[in-house]
């Protein structure tokens, strides 16, 4: 049996483009080459798709588009042939894809859009599907579902442009947070301590989304859980963010200039167990699958409060999600194995129910008269 081909999608038309490059570089570097054949698919900041066949280091340095190693590409929408189409002049080449692994953060990568394209193409998807990705990206709707699941959420107000916010801000008091409803990596997020800074913070948040959420400040500190699984869930060690001041903004997330991350968190075993169980409840309530990082607050009174779920968290070797799994005994290469296995789990069970014994055998290009592991050519009119 040939190697499993993993299409790793990176980049994207998002403010988190550069973060995606770092994460994808780490994923590509940790895939077991004895088992997997990576197929890097880069999406430029203008939204152009390319199959990338160059040095992986150039992805990390954001030089991948400059070296002539890119071929325009697209996913075939035909669910019977899981292919990446390589578009070269009037010719089209095909690459078989066994699993699609989006390593893209923020808009158009983490919000259900690319997940929809992959699922429309019938390719097994690593990570959360369309609905969970969209819900988790939307802070307002995610909070409402978390509250229905019995988990406390910060008091908040979601507004569109032109809507009044001052009265609500006064009612919850300062400091408070102003955030874009659908954005990640703390882009456009402001901790507001004075009323006169409220409207400028709202205006900043509107640069990143057409809706803004004004949210109560929760006393205490942030904790997180890495969750892995579909039916049966594995939860990594709880981590804790220690801040010297301010909040965990973009700079602190990616440089840790004054912040520190403790894994395991400095909490007792009973509290850690409660945090993990709350993470499981939230993961299921929002329909997550594959993997996700659940972020919460722990108040001085020991109450767990929902913050957000990241369906494609940072994936460098030093990121929180791999760090929590490593502390639980699951190293980076093994973690990627598990994620890929989970992507194949659902289709495999469906095929077995239909009488097909092996998922990989059913996907073999030999079954279609095309030699497995080869790039095949054809004219555009054949597509």
Tab-separated table of C-alpha atoms in Angstrom:
chain	number	residue	atom	x	y	z
A	1	UNK	CA	0.000	0.000	0.000
A	2	UNK	CA	1.312	3.451	-0.887
A	3	UNK	CA	1.786	6.338	1.491
A	4	UNK	CA	-1.225	8.348	2.612
A	5	UNK	CA	-1.305	11.669	0.800
A	6	UNK	CA	-1.994	14.611	3.114
A	7	UNK	CA	-2.954	17.938	1.540
A	8	UNK	CA	-1.769	20.568	4.031
A	9	UNK	CA	-3.487	23.888	3.328
A	10	UNK	CA	-1.707	27.022	4.551
A	11	UNK	CA	-1.717	30.807	4.194
A	12	UNK	CA	-5.001	32.359	3.198
A	13	UNK	CA	-6.662	35.724	2.763
A	14	UNK	CA	-6.672	36.448	6.482
A	15	UNK	CA	-5.021	38.712	9.016
A	16	UNK	CA	-3.575	35.498	10.470
A	17	UNK	CA	-1.746	34.542	7.266
A	18	UNK	CA	1.718	34.700	8.854
A	19	UNK	CA	0.629	32.582	11.832
A	20	UNK	CA	-0.602	29.909	9.418
A	21	UNK	CA	2.802	29.749	7.728
A	22	UNK	CA	4.504	29.008	11.057
A	23	UNK	CA	1.952	26.334	11.960
A	24	UNK	CA	2.023	24.649	8.541
A	25	UNK	CA	5.837	24.588	8.552
A	26	UNK	CA	5.755	22.693	11.851
A	27	UNK	CA	3.066	20.269	10.678
A	28	UNK	CA	4.886	19.523	7.414
A	29	UNK	CA	8.150	19.032	9.298
A	30	UNK	CA	6.626	16.545	11.756
A	31	UNK	CA	4.666	14.316	9.381
A	32	UNK	CA	6.188	10.820	9.295
A	33	UNK	CA	7.587	10.540	5.755
A	34	UNK	CA	7.534	6.746	5.999
A	35	UNK	CA	3.747	6.853	6.305
A	36	UNK	CA	2.662	10.106	4.688
A	37	UNK	CA	3.312	12.045	1.521
A	38	UNK	CA	2.660	15.747	2.157
A	39	UNK	CA	0.984	17.795	-0.569
A	40	UNK	CA	1.463	21.461	0.417
A	41	UNK	CA	-1.312	23.724	-0.883
A	42	UNK	CA	-0.566	27.394	-0.321
A	43	UNK	CA	-3.143	30.164	-0.553
A	44	UNK	CA	-1.748	33.635	-1.092
A	45	UNK	CA	-2.903	36.755	0.713
A	46	UNK	CA	-4.838	37.592	-2.466
A	47	UNK	CA	-6.643	34.248	-2.320
A	48	UNK	CA	-4.759	32.448	-5.126
A	49	UNK	CA	-4.314	28.679	-4.723
A	50	UNK	CA	-1.035	26.907	-5.511
A	51	UNK	CA	0.504	23.478	-5.203
A	52	UNK	CA	3.901	24.166	-3.630
A	53	UNK	CA	6.825	21.859	-4.434
A	54	UNK	CA	9.752	23.771	-2.952
A	55	UNK	CA	11.832	24.008	0.218
A	56	UNK	CA	9.635	23.867	3.333
A	57	UNK	CA	11.841	26.470	5.035
A	58	UNK	CA	10.609	29.040	2.519
A	59	UNK	CA	7.079	28.620	3.867
A	60	UNK	CA	8.180	29.632	7.358
A	61	UNK	CA	10.057	32.646	5.934
A	62	UNK	CA	7.118	33.639	3.668
A	63	UNK	CA	9.293	33.247	0.573
A	64	UNK	CA	7.366	30.327	-0.878
A	65	UNK	CA	5.695	32.412	-3.602
A	66	UNK	CA	8.996	33.896	-4.825
A	67	UNK	CA	10.956	30.825	-5.896
A	68	UNK	CA	9.049	29.480	-8.920
A	69	UNK	CA	7.911	26.312	-7.152
A	70	UNK	CA	4.196	27.054	-7.362
A	71	UNK	CA	1.618	25.598	-9.730
A	72	UNK	CA	-1.921	27.060	-9.779
A	73	UNK	CA	-4.263	24.545	-8.208
A	74	UNK	CA	-7.866	23.820	-7.284
A	75	UNK	CA	-9.858	21.036	-5.644
A	76	UNK	CA	-11.924	18.841	-7.916
A	77	UNK	CA	-15.587	19.019	-6.862
A	78	UNK	CA	-16.144	15.437	-8.052
A	79	UNK	CA	-16.721	13.374	-4.908
A	80	UNK	CA	-15.770	10.137	-6.671
A	81	UNK	CA	-12.203	11.269	-7.377
A	82	UNK	CA	-10.431	13.004	-4.524
A	83	UNK	CA	-8.054	15.131	-6.527
A	84	UNK	CA	-6.065	18.302	-6.450
A	85	UNK	CA	-6.076	19.785	-9.946
A	86	UNK	CA	-2.785	21.297	-11.111
A	87	UNK	CA	-3.497	23.898	-13.780
A	88	UNK	CA	-0.667	24.360	-16.273
A	89	UNK	CA	-1.624	26.189	-19.431
A	90	UNK	CA	-4.125	24.100	-21.388
A	91	UNK	CA	-3.199	20.943	-19.506
A	92	UNK	CA	-4.427	19.656	-16.153
A	93	UNK	CA	-2.527	17.269	-13.924
A	94	UNK	CA	-4.057	15.376	-11.027
A	95	UNK	CA	-2.827	14.554	-7.559
A	96	UNK	CA	-4.809	12.077	-5.498
A	97	UNK	CA	-5.605	13.323	-1.965
A	98	UNK	CA	-6.413	10.964	0.904
A	99	UNK	CA	-6.831	13.534	3.698
A	100	UNK	CA	-7.165	17.327	3.712
A	101	UNK	CA	-5.572	19.075	6.683
A	102	UNK	CA	-6.292	22.836	6.783
A	103	UNK	CA	-3.666	24.589	8.891
A	104	UNK	CA	-5.181	28.021	8.401
A	105	UNK	CA	-6.222	30.468	11.073
A	106	UNK	CA	-8.963	33.078	11.058
A	107	UNK	CA	-11.256	34.211	8.264
A	108	UNK	CA	-11.705	31.846	5.290
A	109	UNK	CA	-9.613	29.190	7.004
A	110	UNK	CA	-11.095	28.528	10.412
A	111	UNK	CA	-14.669	29.686	9.875
A	112	UNK	CA	-16.096	26.756	7.924
A	113	UNK	CA	-15.475	28.080	4.412
A	114	UNK	CA	-12.551	25.890	3.339
A	115	UNK	CA	-14.032	23.037	5.371
A	116	UNK	CA	-17.126	23.308	3.180
A	117	UNK	CA	-15.068	23.096	-0.005
A	118	UNK	CA	-13.228	20.031	1.286
A	119	UNK	CA	-16.408	18.287	2.361
A	120	UNK	CA	-18.103	19.147	-0.934
A	121	UNK	CA	-15.167	17.421	-2.638
A	122	UNK	CA	-15.760	14.349	-0.466
A	123	UNK	CA	-12.221	14.354	0.946
A	124	UNK	CA	-11.747	13.232	4.568
A	125	UNK	CA	-11.201	16.353	6.661
A	126	UNK	CA	-8.761	16.656	9.546
A	127	UNK	CA	-10.413	18.727	12.244
A	128	UNK	CA	-13.811	20.283	12.787
A	129	UNK	CA	-16.447	20.360	10.085
A	130	UNK	CA	-18.395	23.269	8.630
A	131	UNK	CA	-20.931	23.870	11.388
A	132	UNK	CA	-18.569	23.601	14.357
A	133	UNK	CA	-15.951	25.753	12.618
A	134	UNK	CA	-18.493	28.491	11.872
A	135	UNK	CA	-20.036	28.406	15.348
A	136	UNK	CA	-16.731	28.461	17.199
A	137	UNK	CA	-15.499	31.361	15.083
A	138	UNK	CA	-18.577	33.361	16.058
A	139	UNK	CA	-17.994	34.428	19.671
A	140	UNK	CA	-21.585	35.550	20.228
A	141	UNK	CA	-23.255	32.340	19.053
A	142	UNK	CA	-20.624	30.171	20.703
A	143	UNK	CA	-21.343	31.863	24.036
A	144	UNK	CA	-25.071	31.310	23.638
A	145	UNK	CA	-24.611	27.605	22.984
A	146	UNK	CA	-22.177	27.287	25.881
A	147	UNK	CA	-24.722	28.897	28.201
A	148	UNK	CA	-27.392	26.445	27.006
A	149	UNK	CA	-24.964	23.645	27.894
A	150	UNK	CA	-24.841	24.968	31.458
A	151	UNK	CA	-21.452	26.693	31.346
A	152	UNK	CA	-21.166	30.258	32.578
A	153	UNK	CA	-20.198	32.852	29.962
A	154	UNK	CA	-19.221	36.521	30.358
A	155	UNK	CA	-22.063	39.029	30.064
A	156	UNK	CA	-21.844	40.493	26.597
A	157	UNK	CA	-23.535	42.513	23.879
A	158	UNK	CA	-23.159	41.914	20.138
A	159	UNK	CA	-23.547	45.040	17.981
A	160	UNK	CA	-23.464	46.048	14.342
A	161	UNK	CA	-22.278	49.446	13.102
A	162	UNK	CA	-24.274	52.357	14.431
A	163	UNK	CA	-25.764	50.534	17.406
A	164	UNK	CA	-25.566	51.980	20.915
A	165	UNK	CA	-23.061	50.398	23.285
A	166	UNK	CA	-22.337	52.938	26.035
A	167	UNK	CA	-25.278	52.075	28.299
A	168	UNK	CA	-24.406	48.377	28.264
A	169	UNK	CA	-20.753	49.136	28.968
A	170	UNK	CA	-21.716	51.210	32.005
A	171	UNK	CA	-23.966	48.407	33.261
A	172	UNK	CA	-21.175	45.783	33.282
A	173	UNK	CA	-18.487	48.224	34.376
A	174	UNK	CA	-14.886	48.780	33.431
A	175	UNK	CA	-12.534	47.221	32.569
A	176	UNK	CA	-14.242	45.322	29.776
A	177	UNK	CA	-13.230	43.788	26.466
A	178	UNK	CA	-14.150	44.839	22.940
A	179	UNK	CA	-13.617	42.185	20.269
A	180	UNK	CA	-14.468	41.437	16.658
A	181	UNK	CA	-17.096	38.693	16.730
A	182	UNK	CA	-15.248	36.595	14.134
A	183	UNK	CA	-11.471	36.976	14.351
A	184	UNK	CA	-8.583	35.198	16.030
A	185	UNK	CA	-5.093	35.746	17.448
A	186	UNK	CA	-6.505	38.725	19.413
A	187	UNK	CA	-6.562	40.929	16.313
A	188	UNK	CA	-8.733	43.979	16.981
A	189	UNK	CA	-9.188	43.112	20.670
A	190	UNK	CA	-8.918	45.888	23.276
A	191	UNK	CA	-9.119	45.832	27.045
A	192	UNK	CA	-10.948	49.062	27.852
A	193	UNK	CA	-10.441	50.583	31.297
A	194	UNK	CA	-12.036	54.016	30.744
A	195	UNK	CA	-15.281	55.084	29.107
A	196	UNK	CA	-13.508	57.560	26.822
A	197	UNK	CA	-11.582	54.661	25.235
A	198	UNK	CA	-14.700	52.636	24.464
A	199	UNK	CA	-15.715	54.018	21.070
A	200	UNK	CA	-12.161	53.994	19.613
A	201	UNK	CA	-11.909	50.342	20.681
A	202	UNK	CA	-15.217	49.579	18.966
A	203	UNK	CA	-14.015	51.278	15.798
A	204	UNK	CA	-10.791	49.238	15.853
A	205	UNK	CA	-12.738	45.986	16.217
A	206	UNK	CA	-14.935	46.910	13.237
A	207	UNK	CA	-11.829	46.901	11.037
A	208	UNK	CA	-11.729	43.109	11.415
A	209	UNK	CA	-15.415	42.169	11.276
A	210	UNK	CA	-18.863	43.601	10.628
A	211	UNK	CA	-19.992	42.728	14.154
A	212	UNK	CA	-18.394	43.550	17.500
A	213	UNK	CA	-18.884	42.040	20.932
A	214	UNK	CA	-18.548	44.029	24.155
A	215	UNK	CA	-17.757	41.621	26.944
A	216	UNK	CA	-17.502	41.582	30.723
A	217	UNK	CA	-14.015	41.240	32.199
A	218	UNK	CA	-13.670	38.004	34.171
A	219	UNK	CA	-11.427	38.141	37.203
A	220	UNK	CA	-8.959	35.288	37.528
A	221	UNK	CA	-6.752	33.738	34.866
A	222	UNK	CA	-7.092	31.902	31.566
A	223	UNK	CA	-6.810	28.124	31.330
A	224	UNK	CA	-6.993	25.919	28.278
A	225	UNK	CA	-7.597	22.315	27.269
A	226	UNK	CA	-6.420	20.532	24.150
A	227	UNK	CA	-9.178	18.126	23.110
A	228	UNK	CA	-8.709	15.329	20.572
A	229	UNK	CA	-11.307	12.936	19.254
A	230	UNK	CA	-14.662	12.255	17.616
A	231	UNK	CA	-16.672	9.891	19.796
A	232	UNK	CA	-14.093	9.150	22.497
A	233	UNK	CA	-12.224	12.244	23.664
A	234	UNK	CA	-8.634	12.638	24.822
A	235	UNK	CA	-7.932	15.786	26.844
A	236	UNK	CA	-4.376	17.029	27.295
A	237	UNK	CA	-3.021	18.566	30.449
A	238	UNK	CA	-4.638	21.858	31.460
A	239	UNK	CA	-2.445	24.877	30.803
A	240	UNK	CA	-2.458	28.256	32.527
A	241	UNK	CA	-1.577	31.692	31.196
A	242	UNK	CA	0.244	33.896	33.692
A	243	UNK	CA	0.144	37.585	32.808
A	244	UNK	CA	2.347	40.331	34.155
A	245	UNK	CA	-0.310	42.859	33.110
A	246	UNK	CA	-2.767	43.682	30.359
A	247	UNK	CA	-4.175	40.672	28.489
A	248	UNK	CA	-3.004	37.844	26.259
A	249	UNK	CA	-2.826	39.897	23.053
A	250	UNK	CA	-1.175	39.059	19.725
A	251	UNK	CA	2.303	40.107	20.888
A	252	UNK	CA	2.163	38.035	24.059
A	253	UNK	CA	0.699	35.005	22.267
A	254	UNK	CA	3.582	34.770	19.834
A	255	UNK	CA	6.514	36.240	21.797
A	256	UNK	CA	5.686	35.696	25.510
A	257	UNK	CA	7.566	38.900	26.324
A	258	UNK	CA	5.984	39.224	29.772
A	259	UNK	CA	3.510	36.332	29.886
A	260	UNK	CA	4.246	32.726	30.837
A	261	UNK	CA	2.416	29.499	30.076
A	262	UNK	CA	2.395	26.791	32.725
A	263	UNK	CA	1.733	23.186	31.688
A	264	UNK	CA	0.289	21.614	33.760
A	265	UNK	CA	-1.633	24.549	35.226
A	266	UNK	CA	-0.895	25.407	38.833
A	267	UNK	CA	-4.212	24.109	40.132
A	268	UNK	CA	-5.128	21.119	42.286
A	269	UNK	CA	-6.205	17.809	40.725
A	270	UNK	CA	-9.890	18.294	41.539
A	271	UNK	CA	-9.938	21.698	39.830
A	272	UNK	CA	-8.018	20.336	36.831
A	273	UNK	CA	-10.574	17.538	36.496
A	274	UNK	CA	-13.439	20.067	36.539
A	275	UNK	CA	-11.740	22.158	33.861
A	276	UNK	CA	-11.229	19.083	31.664
A	277	UNK	CA	-14.833	17.990	32.066
A	278	UNK	CA	-16.056	21.492	31.187
A	279	UNK	CA	-13.861	21.372	28.072
A	280	UNK	CA	-15.491	18.075	27.053
A	281	UNK	CA	-18.967	19.550	27.560
A	282	UNK	CA	-18.125	22.606	25.436
A	283	UNK	CA	-16.422	20.556	22.701
A	284	UNK	CA	-19.539	18.435	22.311
A	285	UNK	CA	-21.997	21.327	22.702
A	286	UNK	CA	-20.456	23.127	19.725
A	287	UNK	CA	-20.220	19.978	17.612
A	288	UNK	CA	-16.428	19.766	17.441
A	289	UNK	CA	-14.597	16.804	15.937
A	290	UNK	CA	-10.990	15.878	15.272
A	291	UNK	CA	-9.309	18.433	17.486
A	292	UNK	CA	-9.779	21.865	19.056
A	293	UNK	CA	-8.473	23.976	21.921
A	294	UNK	CA	-11.040	25.049	24.505
A	295	UNK	CA	-10.163	28.285	26.323
A	296	UNK	CA	-11.752	29.165	29.661
A	297	UNK	CA	-11.248	31.378	32.703
A	298	UNK	CA	-10.833	30.210	36.283
A	299	UNK	CA	-12.179	32.777	38.744
A	300	UNK	CA	-10.779	33.353	42.274
A	301	UNK	CA	-13.848	31.492	43.561
A	302	UNK	CA	-12.940	28.455	41.449
A	303	UNK	CA	-15.703	28.876	38.849
A	304	UNK	CA	-14.956	27.858	35.251
A	305	UNK	CA	-16.131	30.408	32.663
A	306	UNK	CA	-16.150	29.857	28.896
A	307	UNK	CA	-13.991	32.069	26.704
A	308	UNK	CA	-13.765	30.528	23.216
A	309	UNK	CA	-12.913	27.434	21.187
A	310	UNK	CA	-10.147	27.524	18.590
A	311	UNK	CA	-10.868	24.864	15.971
A	312	UNK	CA	-7.453	25.325	14.345
A	313	UNK	CA	-5.195	26.440	17.194
A	314	UNK	CA	-1.554	27.371	16.772
A	315	UNK	CA	0.378	24.315	15.603
A	316	UNK	CA	4.034	25.162	16.010
A	317	UNK	CA	6.063	22.852	18.220
A	318	UNK	CA	5.911	25.542	20.919
A	319	UNK	CA	2.193	26.308	20.619
A	320	UNK	CA	-0.253	25.670	23.425
A	321	UNK	CA	-2.173	22.796	21.836
A	322	UNK	CA	0.842	20.568	21.070
A	323	UNK	CA	2.307	21.579	24.444
A	324	UNK	CA	-0.738	20.360	26.357
A	325	UNK	CA	-0.766	17.085	24.434
A	326	UNK	CA	2.968	16.604	24.928
A	327	UNK	CA	2.482	17.020	28.691
A	328	UNK	CA	-0.100	14.227	28.469
A	329	UNK	CA	2.405	11.950	26.743
A	330	UNK	CA	1.415	12.569	23.098
A	331	UNK	CA	4.326	14.031	21.125
A	332	UNK	CA	3.925	16.075	17.956
A	333	UNK	CA	4.387	13.287	15.332
A	334	UNK	CA	2.070	10.967	17.247
A	335	UNK	CA	-0.462	13.791	17.622
A	336	UNK	CA	-0.506	14.254	13.842
A	337	UNK	CA	-0.983	10.488	13.419
A	338	UNK	CA	-4.013	10.633	15.690
A	339	UNK	CA	-5.524	13.625	13.891
A	340	UNK	CA	-5.145	11.928	10.501
A	341	UNK	CA	-6.597	8.683	11.848
A	342	UNK	CA	-9.603	10.590	13.163
A	343	UNK	CA	-10.120	12.182	9.736
A	344	UNK	CA	-10.315	8.709	8.196
A	345	UNK	CA	-12.455	7.264	10.989
A	346	UNK	CA	-15.884	8.493	9.862
A	347	UNK	CA	-15.578	7.605	6.151
A	348	UNK	CA	-14.099	4.227	7.090
A	349	UNK	CA	-17.112	3.319	9.202
A	350	UNK	CA	-19.512	4.429	6.472
A	351	UNK	CA	-17.693	2.268	3.916
A	352	UNK	CA	-17.628	-0.741	6.203
A	353	UNK	CA	-21.381	-0.422	6.611
A	354	UNK	CA	-21.628	-0.570	2.809
A	355	UNK	CA	-19.490	-3.720	2.669
A	356	UNK	CA	-16.120	-2.162	1.800
A	357	UNK	CA	-13.440	-3.721	3.996
A	358	UNK	CA	-10.638	-1.172	3.880
A	359	UNK	CA	-10.859	2.587	3.482
A	360	UNK	CA	-7.444	2.854	1.861
A	361	UNK	CA	-8.194	0.060	-0.614
A	362	UNK	CA	-11.408	1.799	-1.634
A	363	UNK	CA	-9.467	4.993	-2.238
A	364	UNK	CA	-6.711	3.405	-4.302
A	365	UNK	CA	-6.338	4.846	-7.769
A	366	UNK	CA	-5.730	1.279	-8.945
A	367	UNK	CA	-9.465	0.719	-8.410
A	368	UNK	CA	-10.039	3.409	-11.035
A	369	UNK	CA	-7.452	2.150	-13.495
A	370	UNK	CA	-4.982	4.876	-12.574
A	371	UNK	CA	-1.608	3.937	-11.136
A	372	UNK	CA	-1.408	4.816	-7.431
A	373	UNK	CA	1.186	7.374	-6.422
A	374	UNK	CA	1.590	8.876	-9.888
A	375	UNK	CA	0.646	12.271	-11.215
A	376	UNK	CA	-1.738	11.794	-14.115
A	377	UNK	CA	-2.342	14.175	-16.990
A	378	UNK	CA	-5.295	15.052	-19.147
A	379	UNK	CA	-6.747	17.984	-21.005
A	380	UNK	CA	-9.108	20.485	-19.428
A	381	UNK	CA	-11.961	19.202	-21.565
A	382	UNK	CA	-11.606	15.838	-19.801
A	383	UNK	CA	-12.443	17.341	-16.409
